[in-house]
mmCIF file of C-alpha atoms and ligand atoms in Angstrom:
data_model
loop_
_atom_site.group_PDB
_atom_site.id
_atom_site.type_symbol
_atom_site.label_atom_id
_atom_site.label_comp_id
_atom_site.label_asym_id
_atom_site.label_seq_id
_atom_site.Cartn_x
_atom_site.Cartn_y
_atom_site.Cartn_z
ATOM 1 C CA MET H 27 -23.700 -109.535 242.703
ATOM 2 C CA GLU H 28 -28.150 -109.333 243.291
ATOM 3 C CA ILE H 29 -28.862 -106.089 245.180
ATOM 4 C CA VAL H 30 -31.625 -105.195 246.991
ATOM 5 C CA GLY H 31 -32.400 -101.372 247.577
ATOM 6 C CA GLU H 32 -32.564 -100.383 251.682
ATOM 7 C CA LEU H 33 -33.769 -96.679 250.877
ATOM 8 C CA ILE H 34 -37.615 -97.565 251.663
ATOM 9 C CA ASN H 35 -37.290 -97.589 255.134
ATOM 10 C CA ALA H 36 -38.965 -95.914 257.652
ATOM 11 C CA SER H 37 -36.176 -95.448 260.243
ATOM 12 C CA ARG H 38 -34.330 -93.454 257.728
ATOM 13 C CA LYS H 39 -34.923 -89.495 258.763
ATOM 14 C CA LYS H 40 -35.224 -88.552 254.919
ATOM 15 C CA ILE H 41 -38.495 -90.390 254.396
ATOM 16 C CA ARG H 42 -40.185 -91.721 257.175
ATOM 17 C CA ASP H 43 -42.615 -88.668 257.152
ATOM 18 C CA ASP H 44 -43.385 -89.775 253.193
ATOM 19 C CA ILE H 45 -44.531 -93.649 254.428
ATOM 20 C CA ARG H 46 -46.392 -91.661 256.854
ATOM 21 C CA GLU H 47 -48.645 -89.134 254.800
ATOM 22 C CA LYS H 48 -48.351 -92.200 252.150
ATOM 23 C CA ASN H 49 -47.186 -89.879 249.408
ATOM 24 C CA ARG H 50 -47.034 -91.960 246.746
ATOM 25 C CA GLU H 51 -44.896 -89.586 243.959
ATOM 26 C CA VAL H 52 -42.000 -90.379 246.800
ATOM 27 C CA ILE H 53 -41.720 -93.406 247.600
ATOM 28 C CA ALA H 54 -42.702 -94.271 243.333
ATOM 29 C CA SER H 55 -39.466 -92.103 242.399
ATOM 30 C CA VAL H 56 -37.347 -93.665 244.899
ATOM 31 C CA ALA H 57 -38.374 -97.007 244.027
ATOM 32 C CA LYS H 58 -37.711 -96.267 239.928
ATOM 33 C CA GLU H 59 -34.600 -94.745 241.145
ATOM 34 C CA GLN H 60 -33.426 -97.740 243.376
ATOM 35 C CA HIS H 61 -34.021 -99.862 239.641
ATOM 36 C CA GLU H 62 -32.661 -97.691 237.569
ATOM 37 C CA HIS H 63 -29.357 -97.924 239.117
ATOM 38 C CA GLY H 64 -29.147 -101.791 239.769
ATOM 39 C CA ALA H 65 -31.449 -102.726 242.004
ATOM 40 C CA SER H 66 -33.438 -105.888 241.433
ATOM 41 C CA PHE H 67 -35.189 -106.091 244.928
ATOM 42 C CA ILE H 68 -36.449 -103.134 246.732
ATOM 43 C CA ASP H 69 -36.828 -103.521 250.670
ATOM 44 C CA VAL H 70 -39.815 -102.478 251.990
ATOM 45 C CA ASN H 71 -39.442 -101.291 256.141
ATOM 46 C CA ALA H 72 -42.113 -99.966 257.930
ATOM 47 C CA GLY H 73 -41.343 -101.267 261.191
ATOM 48 C CA ILE H 74 -41.684 -98.019 263.444
ATOM 49 C CA PHE H 75 -45.434 -97.933 263.018
ATOM 50 C CA VAL H 76 -46.142 -100.164 265.440
ATOM 51 C CA GLY H 77 -49.793 -101.078 265.378
ATOM 52 C CA LYS H 78 -50.099 -100.515 262.356
ATOM 53 C CA GLU H 79 -47.346 -101.877 260.171
ATOM 54 C CA ALA H 80 -48.934 -104.530 258.404
ATOM 55 C CA ASP H 81 -51.229 -101.016 256.904
ATOM 56 C CA TYR H 82 -48.784 -99.091 255.988
ATOM 57 C CA LEU H 83 -46.229 -102.413 254.760
ATOM 58 C CA THR H 84 -49.316 -103.337 251.984
ATOM 59 C CA TRP H 85 -49.293 -99.882 251.141
ATOM 60 C CA LEU H 86 -45.448 -99.921 250.218
ATOM 61 C CA VAL H 87 -45.646 -102.810 248.442
ATOM 62 C CA SER H 88 -48.503 -101.600 245.792
ATOM 63 C CA THR H 89 -47.300 -98.389 245.723
ATOM 64 C CA VAL H 90 -43.516 -99.794 244.846
ATOM 65 C CA GLN H 91 -45.195 -102.481 242.341
ATOM 66 C CA ASP H 92 -47.833 -99.359 240.513
ATOM 67 C CA ALA H 93 -44.498 -97.851 239.812
ATOM 68 C CA LEU H 94 -42.549 -100.334 238.660
ATOM 69 C CA ASP H 95 -42.477 -104.419 237.539
ATOM 70 C CA ALA H 96 -40.244 -105.361 240.005
ATOM 71 C CA PRO H 97 -40.277 -107.533 242.922
ATOM 72 C CA CYS H 98 -39.765 -106.197 246.775
ATOM 73 C CA CYS H 99 -38.221 -107.672 249.647
ATOM 74 C CA ILE H 100 -40.326 -107.343 252.715
ATOM 75 C CA ASP H 101 -38.924 -106.370 255.410
ATOM 76 C CA SER H 102 -40.569 -107.524 258.776
ATOM 77 C CA PRO H 103 -40.315 -109.246 262.080
ATOM 78 C CA ASP H 104 -43.452 -109.255 261.845
ATOM 79 C CA PRO H 105 -45.550 -112.939 260.539
ATOM 80 C CA LYS H 106 -49.248 -111.017 260.032
ATOM 81 C CA ALA H 107 -47.349 -107.755 258.426
ATOM 82 C CA VAL H 108 -45.460 -110.436 256.196
ATOM 83 C CA GLU H 109 -48.393 -112.196 255.223
ATOM 84 C CA ALA H 110 -50.624 -109.235 254.094
ATOM 85 C CA ALA H 111 -48.283 -107.773 252.190
ATOM 86 C CA MET H 112 -47.202 -110.757 250.293
ATOM 87 C CA LYS H 113 -51.096 -110.886 249.773
ATOM 88 C CA VAL H 114 -51.091 -108.115 247.627
ATOM 89 C CA HIS H 115 -47.228 -109.068 246.131
ATOM 90 C CA LYS H 116 -47.330 -109.608 242.269
ATOM 91 C CA GLY H 117 -44.933 -112.409 241.499
ATOM 92 C CA THR H 118 -42.113 -113.872 243.661
ATOM 93 C CA PRO H 119 -41.045 -111.890 246.488
ATOM 94 C CA MET H 120 -37.771 -111.479 249.046
ATOM 95 C CA LEU H 121 -38.916 -112.075 251.938
ATOM 96 C CA ASN H 122 -36.579 -110.653 255.074
ATOM 97 C CA SER H 123 -36.358 -112.262 257.043
ATOM 98 C CA ILE H 124 -37.097 -115.997 259.061
ATOM 99 C CA SER H 125 -34.896 -116.890 261.744
ATOM 100 C CA LEU H 126 -34.130 -119.366 264.209
ATOM 101 C CA GLU H 127 -35.973 -117.507 266.971
ATOM 102 C CA LYS H 128 -39.020 -119.983 267.557
ATOM 103 C CA ASP H 129 -41.718 -117.712 267.416
ATOM 104 C CA ARG H 130 -40.657 -116.371 264.366
ATOM 105 C CA TYR H 131 -40.090 -118.977 263.022
ATOM 106 C CA GLU H 132 -43.327 -120.952 263.487
ATOM 107 C CA ALA H 133 -44.745 -118.433 262.070
ATOM 108 C CA MET H 134 -43.082 -117.653 259.211
ATOM 109 C CA LEU H 135 -43.215 -121.398 257.985
ATOM 110 C CA PRO H 136 -46.341 -121.610 257.257
ATOM 111 C CA LEU H 137 -46.022 -118.523 254.452
ATOM 112 C CA ILE H 138 -43.592 -120.135 252.547
ATOM 113 C CA ARG H 139 -43.182 -123.542 252.546
ATOM 114 C CA GLY H 140 -43.565 -125.513 249.162
ATOM 115 C CA THR H 141 -43.341 -121.650 247.524
ATOM 116 C CA ASP H 142 -40.866 -120.139 244.826
ATOM 117 C CA VAL H 143 -40.482 -116.924 247.594
ATOM 118 C CA LYS H 144 -36.182 -115.854 248.138
ATOM 119 C CA ILE H 145 -36.229 -116.465 251.876
ATOM 120 C CA ILE H 146 -33.535 -114.399 254.191
ATOM 121 C CA ALA H 147 -32.148 -116.364 256.771
ATOM 122 C CA LEU H 148 -31.138 -114.418 259.366
ATOM 123 C CA CYS H 149 -28.446 -116.088 261.511
ATOM 124 C CA MET H 150 -30.695 -114.843 265.087
ATOM 125 C CA SER H 151 -31.829 -117.207 267.892
ATOM 126 C CA ASP H 152 -33.712 -116.930 271.188
ATOM 127 C CA GLU H 153 -30.809 -117.176 272.424
ATOM 128 C CA GLY H 154 -29.579 -113.897 270.565
ATOM 129 C CA MET H 155 -27.020 -112.546 267.816
ATOM 130 C CA PRO H 156 -23.717 -114.868 267.246
ATOM 131 C CA TYR H 157 -20.926 -113.176 267.241
ATOM 132 C CA THR H 158 -18.553 -116.130 265.894
ATOM 133 C CA LYS H 159 -18.134 -117.873 262.999
ATOM 134 C CA LYS H 160 -19.054 -121.340 265.173
ATOM 135 C CA ASP H 161 -22.355 -119.842 266.826
ATOM 136 C CA ARG H 162 -23.303 -118.600 263.252
ATOM 137 C CA LEU H 163 -22.551 -121.684 261.197
ATOM 138 C CA LYS H 164 -24.570 -123.739 263.481
ATOM 139 C CA ILE H 165 -27.627 -121.129 263.341
ATOM 140 C CA ALA H 166 -27.430 -121.601 259.479
ATOM 141 C CA ASP H 167 -27.431 -124.939 259.331
ATOM 142 C CA ASN H 168 -30.843 -125.387 261.583
ATOM 143 C CA LEU H 169 -32.349 -122.886 259.685
ATOM 144 C CA ILE H 170 -31.105 -124.184 256.184
ATOM 145 C CA ASN H 171 -31.884 -127.771 256.687
ATOM 146 C CA GLY H 172 -35.513 -127.083 258.331
ATOM 147 C CA LEU H 173 -36.316 -124.740 255.021
ATOM 148 C CA ILE H 174 -34.856 -127.588 252.525
ATOM 149 C CA LYS H 175 -37.345 -130.029 254.660
ATOM 150 C CA ASN H 176 -39.874 -127.372 254.004
ATOM 151 C CA ASN H 177 -39.314 -127.797 249.832
ATOM 152 C CA ILE H 178 -37.746 -124.592 249.835
ATOM 153 C CA LYS H 179 -34.615 -125.246 247.176
ATOM 154 C CA MET H 180 -31.421 -124.268 248.249
ATOM 155 C CA GLU H 181 -30.267 -120.992 246.056
ATOM 156 C CA ASN H 182 -34.499 -119.496 247.722
ATOM 157 C CA ILE H 183 -32.316 -119.073 250.508
ATOM 158 C CA TYR H 184 -30.586 -116.642 251.253
ATOM 159 C CA VAL H 185 -28.356 -116.680 254.690
ATOM 160 C CA ASP H 186 -27.374 -113.191 256.354
ATOM 161 C CA PRO H 187 -24.953 -114.335 259.148
ATOM 162 C CA LEU H 188 -25.227 -110.770 260.292
ATOM 163 C CA VAL H 189 -22.672 -107.465 260.641
ATOM 164 C CA HIS H 190 -21.417 -106.047 263.855
ATOM 165 C CA PRO H 191 -19.602 -102.910 263.978
ATOM 166 C CA ILE H 192 -15.570 -102.843 263.642
ATOM 167 C CA GLY H 193 -15.252 -100.761 266.444
ATOM 168 C CA SER H 194 -16.995 -102.960 268.846
ATOM 169 C CA GLY H 195 -14.334 -105.892 268.556
ATOM 170 C CA ASN H 196 -11.642 -106.437 266.487
ATOM 171 C CA HIS H 197 -12.494 -110.071 265.354
ATOM 172 C CA LEU H 198 -15.888 -109.300 264.110
ATOM 173 C CA GLY H 199 -15.017 -108.283 260.445
ATOM 174 C CA LYS H 200 -13.223 -111.728 260.110
ATOM 175 C CA GLU H 201 -15.486 -113.967 261.680
ATOM 176 C CA PHE H 202 -18.024 -112.376 259.255
ATOM 177 C CA LEU H 203 -16.124 -112.886 255.982
ATOM 178 C CA ASP H 204 -15.125 -116.417 257.513
ATOM 179 C CA SER H 205 -18.728 -117.227 257.546
ATOM 180 C CA ILE H 206 -19.522 -116.583 254.013
ATOM 181 C CA ARG H 207 -16.599 -117.993 252.756
ATOM 182 C CA SER H 208 -17.972 -121.284 254.497
ATOM 183 C CA LEU H 209 -21.047 -121.166 253.914
ATOM 184 C CA HIS H 210 -20.493 -121.300 250.483
ATOM 185 C CA GLU H 211 -18.154 -123.820 251.255
ATOM 186 C CA GLN H 212 -20.671 -126.144 252.089
ATOM 187 C CA TYR H 213 -23.766 -125.582 251.119
ATOM 188 C CA GLU H 214 -23.594 -125.813 247.265
ATOM 189 C CA GLY H 215 -26.255 -123.241 245.615
ATOM 190 C CA ILE H 216 -27.215 -120.950 248.882
ATOM 191 C CA HIS H 217 -27.036 -117.656 248.532
ATOM 192 C CA THR H 218 -24.850 -115.080 251.195
ATOM 193 C CA ILE H 219 -26.377 -111.527 251.890
ATOM 194 C CA CYS H 220 -26.351 -108.948 254.470
ATOM 195 C CA GLY H 221 -26.784 -105.022 255.339
ATOM 196 C CA LEU H 222 -22.868 -104.312 255.056
ATOM 197 C CA SER H 223 -23.333 -100.488 256.748
ATOM 198 C CA ASN H 224 -23.364 -102.063 260.301
ATOM 199 C CA ILE H 225 -19.516 -102.365 259.957
ATOM 200 C CA SER H 226 -18.829 -98.603 259.898
ATOM 201 C CA TYR H 227 -21.222 -97.542 262.891
ATOM 202 C CA GLY H 228 -19.289 -95.260 265.452
ATOM 203 C CA ILE H 229 -16.388 -94.989 262.655
ATOM 204 C CA PRO H 230 -15.380 -91.659 260.547
ATOM 205 C CA LYS H 231 -15.962 -91.861 256.575
ATOM 206 C CA ARG H 232 -18.356 -94.993 256.909
ATOM 207 C CA LYS H 233 -19.045 -94.909 252.991
ATOM 208 C CA PHE H 234 -15.131 -95.817 252.203
ATOM 209 C CA ALA H 235 -15.456 -98.623 254.876
ATOM 210 C CA ASN H 236 -18.109 -99.555 253.629
ATOM 211 C CA GLN H 237 -17.163 -99.995 249.989
ATOM 212 C CA LEU H 238 -13.885 -101.851 251.274
ATOM 213 C CA PHE H 239 -15.977 -104.056 253.328
ATOM 214 C CA MET H 240 -17.233 -105.096 250.042
ATOM 215 C CA ALA H 241 -15.006 -106.184 248.139
ATOM 216 C CA MET H 242 -13.484 -108.338 250.899
ATOM 217 C CA ALA H 243 -16.680 -109.544 251.532
ATOM 218 C CA ILE H 244 -17.248 -110.034 247.721
ATOM 219 C CA THR H 245 -13.460 -112.133 247.555
ATOM 220 C CA CYS H 246 -15.008 -114.478 250.194
ATOM 221 C CA GLY H 247 -18.472 -115.323 247.868
ATOM 222 C CA LEU H 248 -20.925 -113.038 248.531
ATOM 223 C CA ASN H 249 -23.011 -112.783 246.193
ATOM 224 C CA ALA H 250 -25.533 -110.434 247.335
ATOM 225 C CA ALA H 251 -25.826 -107.327 249.394
ATOM 226 C CA ILE H 252 -29.048 -105.014 250.826
ATOM 227 C CA LEU H 253 -27.511 -101.347 250.117
ATOM 228 C CA ASN H 254 -27.961 -97.962 248.527
ATOM 229 C CA PRO H 255 -27.798 -98.316 245.361
ATOM 230 C CA LEU H 256 -26.882 -94.653 244.628
ATOM 231 C CA ASP H 257 -23.554 -94.977 246.108
ATOM 232 C CA LYS H 258 -21.675 -95.219 242.914
ATOM 233 C CA ARG H 259 -18.490 -96.017 244.152
ATOM 234 C CA MET H 260 -20.449 -99.024 245.747
ATOM 235 C CA MET H 261 -21.650 -100.158 242.600
ATOM 236 C CA ALA H 262 -18.682 -99.429 240.690
ATOM 237 C CA ASN H 263 -16.382 -101.500 243.677
ATOM 238 C CA ILE H 264 -18.459 -104.327 243.458
ATOM 239 C CA ILE H 265 -18.319 -104.790 239.290
ATOM 240 C CA ALA H 266 -14.389 -104.469 239.465
ATOM 241 C CA ALA H 267 -14.573 -106.976 242.864
ATOM 242 C CA GLU H 268 -16.470 -109.381 240.797
ATOM 243 C CA THR H 269 -14.566 -109.500 238.315
ATOM 244 C CA LEU H 270 -11.396 -109.535 239.392
ATOM 245 C CA ILE H 271 -12.717 -112.670 241.873
ATOM 246 C CA GLY H 272 -13.615 -114.099 238.354
ATOM 247 C CA LYS H 273 -16.873 -113.497 238.273
ATOM 248 C CA ASP H 274 -17.227 -111.799 235.296
ATOM 249 C CA ASP H 275 -16.694 -114.147 231.396
ATOM 250 C CA TYR H 276 -14.052 -111.986 229.294
ATOM 251 C CA CYS H 277 -14.553 -109.201 231.659
ATOM 252 C CA MET H 278 -17.605 -108.075 229.800
ATOM 253 C CA ASN H 279 -19.315 -106.566 232.799
ATOM 254 C CA TYR H 280 -16.592 -104.223 233.922
ATOM 255 C CA VAL H 281 -15.962 -103.173 230.005
ATOM 256 C CA GLN H 282 -19.376 -101.904 229.414
ATOM 257 C CA ALA H 283 -19.421 -101.020 232.803
ATOM 258 C CA TYR H 284 -16.635 -98.327 231.511
ATOM 259 C CA ARG H 285 -18.754 -97.824 228.164
ATOM 260 C CA ASP H 286 -21.320 -96.550 230.375
ATOM 261 C CA GLY H 287 -20.078 -94.182 232.498
ATOM 262 C CA LEU H 288 -19.835 -96.384 235.993
ATOM 263 C CA PHE H 289 -16.062 -95.743 236.932
ATOM 264 C CA ASP H 290 -16.338 -91.895 235.965
ATOM 265 C CA LEU H 291 -16.579 -91.491 240.003
ATOM 266 C CA ASN H 292 -14.883 -88.113 239.916
ATOM 267 C CA GLN H 293 -18.692 -86.558 241.049
HETATM 268 N N1 LIG D 22 -30.150 -107.340 257.309
HETATM 269 C C1 LIG D 22 -31.262 -108.001 256.713
HETATM 270 N N2 LIG D 22 -32.356 -106.608 256.558
HETATM 271 C C2 LIG D 22 -31.876 -105.929 257.068
HETATM 272 C C3 LIG D 22 -30.573 -105.144 257.568
HETATM 273 C C4 LIG D 22 -29.618 -106.650 257.490
HETATM 274 N N3 LIG D 22 -32.940 -104.620 256.753
HETATM 275 C C5 LIG D 22 -32.430 -103.419 257.554
HETATM 276 C C6 LIG D 22 -30.923 -102.940 257.331
HETATM 277 N N4 LIG D 22 -30.482 -103.567 258.090
HETATM 278 C C7 LIG D 22 -30.779 -102.674 256.019
HETATM 279 N N5 LIG D 22 -31.428 -101.162 255.812
HETATM 280 C C8 LIG D 22 -30.896 -100.185 255.662
HETATM 281 C C9 LIG D 22 -31.260 -99.120 255.621
HETATM 282 C C10 LIG D 22 -30.923 -97.586 255.559
HETATM 283 C C11 LIG D 22 -29.679 -97.399 256.543
HETATM 284 C C12 LIG D 22 -29.543 -98.656 256.685
HETATM 285 C C13 LIG D 22 -29.305 -99.609 256.429
HETATM 286 C C14 LIG D 22 -29.850 -95.916 256.354
HETATM 287 N N6 LIG D 22 -28.730 -95.877 257.352
HETATM 288 C C15 LIG D 22 -28.201 -94.773 257.957
HETATM 289 C C16 LIG D 22 -26.808 -94.244 258.156
HETATM 290 O O1 LIG D 22 -26.656 -95.759 258.534
HETATM 291 O O2 LIG D 22 -26.539 -93.863 258.714
HETATM 292 C C17 LIG D 22 -28.655 -94.142 258.588
HETATM 293 C C18 LIG D 22 -30.347 -93.604 258.490
HETATM 294 C C19 LIG D 22 -31.002 -92.142 258.292
HETATM 295 O O3 LIG D 22 -31.175 -91.948 256.949
HETATM 296 O O4 LIG D 22 -31.250 -91.277 258.996
HETATM 297 O O5 LIG D 22 -29.743 -95.277 255.369
HETATM 298 O O6 LIG D 22 -28.355 -106.224 258.037
HETATM 299 N N7 LIG D 22 -31.811 -109.012 256.499
#
């Protein structure tokens, strides 16, 4: 599982002021902490700073990469902000995200054509958000074909089928999980990704629900996630679930995690 650390996001009350005041020490330490806990990409999102998003996003990318040697996941729907952030980024970033919305699609494509950037393909179109597997796969198919035609490798495409709160419809969890399964059946080498905490919006014990849903998504083939890597039980679940579904030869990762104390959760 490839982990994208979600904590440097200006929509979070805890970090909003640190971003606004450009507090380098706090951003550097949150980036490092996430990396040490298993995040291979650090998500940076300054979406709430309307009109100044490009300025904040470039500052976040430089600050994170001055603090550690890891790529960012540039989280913005605004092609201008993404372009500016990609210019200051060292190495190969992840782009979060392209979608089938016409304006966004056409403006993002020139930024990534023929590059080795990892691209989140968000299942969203000008007709809105999909809720069924059928609607998700239709959008995903268009996105995947378009990206492949533009010389993007299949393994650099990370399809995000979009998680909806289970509280708004019984079928929404299963439609999402079935989408993950079908994407892996239909497109060999594809990655799937999501920010899964949306599933528990509006219900109690959100962490508990998120942790369980993660194990279910891993069973369906999910192989990347945007989440809080400081959630120890979540990270332990991911290791165990991947072992149990057969992605851990000789249970080596499982045993190593046990030895490292990652399964000691009585905190
Ligand atoms: N897909 C893609 N990108 C995404 C998302 C997605 N980027 C943003 C988001 N969803 C994932 N990132 C976060 C970051 C922080 C939080 C949740 C998702 C978070 N939420 C707290 C909560 O839900 O309780 C509240 C915020 C707070 O701390 O005040 O922390 O789905 N491609």
